[in-house]
Amino acid sequence: PAGNNDLLFAEVHLLDTADHPATGSTAEVTLQVSGAAEIVGPDKKQTEAGIVSFLIRTGSTGRITLCASSPDLTTEEMTVNL
């Protein structure tokens, strides 16, 4: 489990309507984090081949929620227990 001040990568993969990787996408993705964590660096990045990574610093143990959004795409949310 992650502890105080650990660093984790959150990787976002874009999928098309058939749930296949959207490898041709260069969409801009915004990541929001709530709970005992914070984004290290920019919270908005452009995908490369439909994938983008964000660096997350954890605080105390507990639950964090990650929310990835992009204009014209479905917003997805994930909750993780640290």
mmCIF file with all atom_site columns, C-alpha atoms in Angstrom, residues 1-76:
data_model
loop_
_atom_site.group_PDB
_atom_site.id
_atom_site.type_symbol
_atom_site.label_atom_id
_atom_site.label_alt_id
_atom_site.label_comp_id
_atom_site.label_asym_id
_atom_site.label_entity_id
_atom_site.label_seq_id
_atom_site.pdbx_PDB_ins_code
_atom_site.Cartn_x
_atom_site.Cartn_y
_atom_site.Cartn_z
_atom_site.occupancy
_atom_site.B_iso_or_equiv
_atom_site.pdbx_formal_charge
_atom_site.auth_seq_id
_atom_site.auth_comp_id
_atom_site.auth_asym_id
_atom_site.auth_atom_id
_atom_site.pdbx_PDB_model_num
ATOM 1  C CA . PRO A 1 1  ? 0.000   0.000  0.000   1.00 0.00 ? 1  PRO A CA 1
ATOM 2  C CA . ALA A 1 2  ? 0.993   3.604  -0.542  1.00 0.00 ? 2  ALA A CA 1
ATOM 3  C CA . GLY A 1 3  ? 2.014   5.700  2.437   1.00 0.00 ? 3  GLY A CA 1
ATOM 4  C CA . ASN A 1 4  ? 2.701   9.350  3.157   1.00 0.00 ? 4  ASN A CA 1
ATOM 5  C CA . ASN A 1 5  ? 4.500   11.176 0.339   1.00 0.00 ? 5  ASN A CA 1
ATOM 6  C CA . ASP A 1 6  ? 4.690   8.147  -1.958  1.00 0.00 ? 6  ASP A CA 1
ATOM 7  C CA . LEU A 1 7  ? 4.590   8.853  -5.679  1.00 0.00 ? 7  LEU A CA 1
ATOM 8  C CA . LEU A 1 8  ? 2.275   6.931  -7.988  1.00 0.00 ? 8  LEU A CA 1
ATOM 9  C CA . PHE A 1 9  ? 1.558   7.138  -11.706 1.00 0.00 ? 9  PHE A CA 1
ATOM 10 C CA . ALA A 1 10 ? -2.034  7.435  -12.884 1.00 0.00 ? 10 ALA A CA 1
ATOM 11 C CA . GLU A 1 11 ? -2.255  6.397  -16.526 1.00 0.00 ? 11 GLU A CA 1
ATOM 12 C CA . VAL A 1 12 ? -5.288  7.335  -18.627 1.00 0.00 ? 12 VAL A CA 1
ATOM 13 C CA . HIS A 1 13 ? -6.094  5.296  -21.751 1.00 0.00 ? 13 HIS A CA 1
ATOM 14 C CA . LEU A 1 14 ? -8.644  6.609  -24.235 1.00 0.00 ? 14 LEU A CA 1
ATOM 15 C CA . LEU A 1 15 ? -10.988 4.067  -25.820 1.00 0.00 ? 15 LEU A CA 1
ATOM 16 C CA . ASP A 1 16 ? -13.257 4.355  -28.849 1.00 0.00 ? 16 ASP A CA 1
ATOM 17 C CA . THR A 1 17 ? -16.970 3.505  -28.814 1.00 0.00 ? 17 THR A CA 1
ATOM 18 C CA . ALA A 1 18 ? -16.145 -0.193 -29.306 1.00 0.00 ? 18 ALA A CA 1
ATOM 19 C CA . ASP A 1 19 ? -13.795 -0.129 -26.261 1.00 0.00 ? 19 ASP A CA 1
ATOM 20 C CA . HIS A 1 20 ? -10.691 -0.397 -28.454 1.00 0.00 ? 20 HIS A CA 1
ATOM 21 C CA . PRO A 1 21 ? -7.616  1.758  -27.714 1.00 0.00 ? 21 PRO A CA 1
ATOM 22 C CA . ALA A 1 22 ? -7.922  5.151  -29.437 1.00 0.00 ? 22 ALA A CA 1
ATOM 23 C CA . THR A 1 23 ? -4.287  5.096  -30.571 1.00 0.00 ? 23 THR A CA 1
ATOM 24 C CA . GLY A 1 24 ? -4.772  7.956  -33.022 1.00 0.00 ? 24 GLY A CA 1
ATOM 25 C CA . SER A 1 25 ? -6.068  10.358 -30.358 1.00 0.00 ? 25 SER A CA 1
ATOM 26 C CA . THR A 1 26 ? -4.173  13.414 -29.165 1.00 0.00 ? 26 THR A CA 1
ATOM 27 C CA . ALA A 1 27 ? -7.021  14.695 -26.982 1.00 0.00 ? 27 ALA A CA 1
ATOM 28 C CA . GLU A 1 28 ? -6.260  16.888 -23.982 1.00 0.00 ? 28 GLU A CA 1
ATOM 29 C CA . VAL A 1 29 ? -7.151  15.235 -20.656 1.00 0.00 ? 29 VAL A CA 1
ATOM 30 C CA . THR A 1 30 ? -7.700  16.946 -17.303 1.00 0.00 ? 30 THR A CA 1
ATOM 31 C CA . LEU A 1 31 ? -7.217  14.925 -14.131 1.00 0.00 ? 31 LEU A CA 1
ATOM 32 C CA . GLN A 1 32 ? -8.778  15.923 -10.802 1.00 0.00 ? 32 GLN A CA 1
ATOM 33 C CA . VAL A 1 33 ? -7.814  14.260 -7.529  1.00 0.00 ? 33 VAL A CA 1
ATOM 34 C CA . SER A 1 34 ? -9.759  14.373 -4.283  1.00 0.00 ? 34 SER A CA 1
ATOM 35 C CA . GLY A 1 35 ? -8.874  12.837 -0.959  1.00 0.00 ? 35 GLY A CA 1
ATOM 36 C CA . ALA A 1 36 ? -5.413  12.362 0.547   1.00 0.00 ? 36 ALA A CA 1
ATOM 37 C CA . ALA A 1 37 ? -3.398  12.975 -2.637  1.00 0.00 ? 37 ALA A CA 1
ATOM 38 C CA . GLU A 1 38 ? -2.315  15.685 -5.059  1.00 0.00 ? 38 GLU A CA 1
ATOM 39 C CA . ILE A 1 39 ? -1.137  15.911 -8.651  1.00 0.00 ? 39 ILE A CA 1
ATOM 40 C CA . VAL A 1 40 ? 2.559   16.678 -9.077  1.00 0.00 ? 40 VAL A CA 1
ATOM 41 C CA . GLY A 1 41 ? 2.901   18.844 -12.181 1.00 0.00 ? 41 GLY A CA 1
ATOM 42 C CA . PRO A 1 42 ? 0.204   19.931 -14.606 1.00 0.00 ? 42 PRO A CA 1
ATOM 43 C CA . ASP A 1 43 ? -3.348  18.635 -14.218 1.00 0.00 ? 43 ASP A CA 1
ATOM 44 C CA . LYS A 1 44 ? -4.027  18.980 -17.945 1.00 0.00 ? 44 LYS A CA 1
ATOM 45 C CA . LYS A 1 45 ? -1.989  17.095 -20.563 1.00 0.00 ? 45 LYS A CA 1
ATOM 46 C CA . GLN A 1 46 ? -2.267  16.036 -24.179 1.00 0.00 ? 46 GLN A CA 1
ATOM 47 C CA . THR A 1 47 ? -2.440  12.324 -24.923 1.00 0.00 ? 47 THR A CA 1
ATOM 48 C CA . GLU A 1 48 ? 0.036   10.603 -27.162 1.00 0.00 ? 48 GLU A CA 1
ATOM 49 C CA . ALA A 1 49 ? -1.412  7.609  -29.011 1.00 0.00 ? 49 ALA A CA 1
ATOM 50 C CA . GLY A 1 50 ? -4.432  7.888  -26.698 1.00 0.00 ? 50 GLY A CA 1
ATOM 51 C CA . ILE A 1 51 ? -2.430  7.552  -23.466 1.00 0.00 ? 51 ILE A CA 1
ATOM 52 C CA . VAL A 1 52 ? -1.319  10.085 -20.856 1.00 0.00 ? 52 VAL A CA 1
ATOM 53 C CA . SER A 1 53 ? 0.313   9.711  -17.417 1.00 0.00 ? 53 SER A CA 1
ATOM 54 C CA . PHE A 1 54 ? 0.015   11.900 -14.328 1.00 0.00 ? 54 PHE A CA 1
ATOM 55 C CA . LEU A 1 55 ? 2.229   11.791 -11.246 1.00 0.00 ? 55 LEU A CA 1
ATOM 56 C CA . ILE A 1 56 ? 0.322   11.616 -7.943  1.00 0.00 ? 56 ILE A CA 1
ATOM 57 C CA . ARG A 1 57 ? 1.746   12.249 -4.446  1.00 0.00 ? 57 ARG A CA 1
ATOM 58 C CA . THR A 1 58 ? -0.138  10.514 -1.676  1.00 0.00 ? 58 THR A CA 1
ATOM 59 C CA . GLY A 1 59 ? -0.856  12.040 1.698   1.00 0.00 ? 59 GLY A CA 1
ATOM 60 C CA . SER A 1 60 ? -2.113  9.948  4.583   1.00 0.00 ? 60 SER A CA 1
ATOM 61 C CA . THR A 1 61 ? -3.630  6.550  3.976   1.00 0.00 ? 61 THR A CA 1
ATOM 62 C CA . GLY A 1 62 ? -7.266  6.541  3.003   1.00 0.00 ? 62 GLY A CA 1
ATOM 63 C CA . ARG A 1 63 ? -9.368  6.826  -0.109  1.00 0.00 ? 63 ARG A CA 1
ATOM 64 C CA . ILE A 1 64 ? -8.613  8.977  -3.160  1.00 0.00 ? 64 ILE A CA 1
ATOM 65 C CA . THR A 1 65 ? -10.782 9.620  -6.179  1.00 0.00 ? 65 THR A CA 1
ATOM 66 C CA . LEU A 1 66 ? -9.373  10.286 -9.639  1.00 0.00 ? 66 LEU A CA 1
ATOM 67 C CA . CYS A 1 67 ? -11.559 11.920 -12.282 1.00 0.00 ? 67 CYS A CA 1
ATOM 68 C CA . ALA A 1 68 ? -10.347 12.133 -15.895 1.00 0.00 ? 68 ALA A CA 1
ATOM 69 C CA . SER A 1 69 ? -12.200 14.390 -18.315 1.00 0.00 ? 69 SER A CA 1
ATOM 70 C CA . SER A 1 70 ? -11.795 15.753 -21.815 1.00 0.00 ? 70 SER A CA 1
ATOM 71 C CA . PRO A 1 71 ? -14.064 17.853 -24.044 1.00 0.00 ? 71 PRO A CA 1
ATOM 72 C CA . ASP A 1 72 ? -16.337 15.650 -26.193 1.00 0.00 ? 72 ASP A CA 1
ATOM 73 C CA . LEU A 1 73 ? -15.348 12.480 -24.277 1.00 0.00 ? 73 LEU A CA 1
ATOM 74 C CA . THR A 1 74 ? -16.999 10.592 -21.438 1.00 0.00 ? 74 THR A CA 1
ATOM 75 C CA . THR A 1 75 ? -15.731 11.563 -17.979 1.00 0.00 ? 75 THR A CA 1
ATOM 76 C CA . GLU A 1 76 ? -14.492 8.607  -15.942 1.00 0.00 ? 76 GLU A CA 1
#
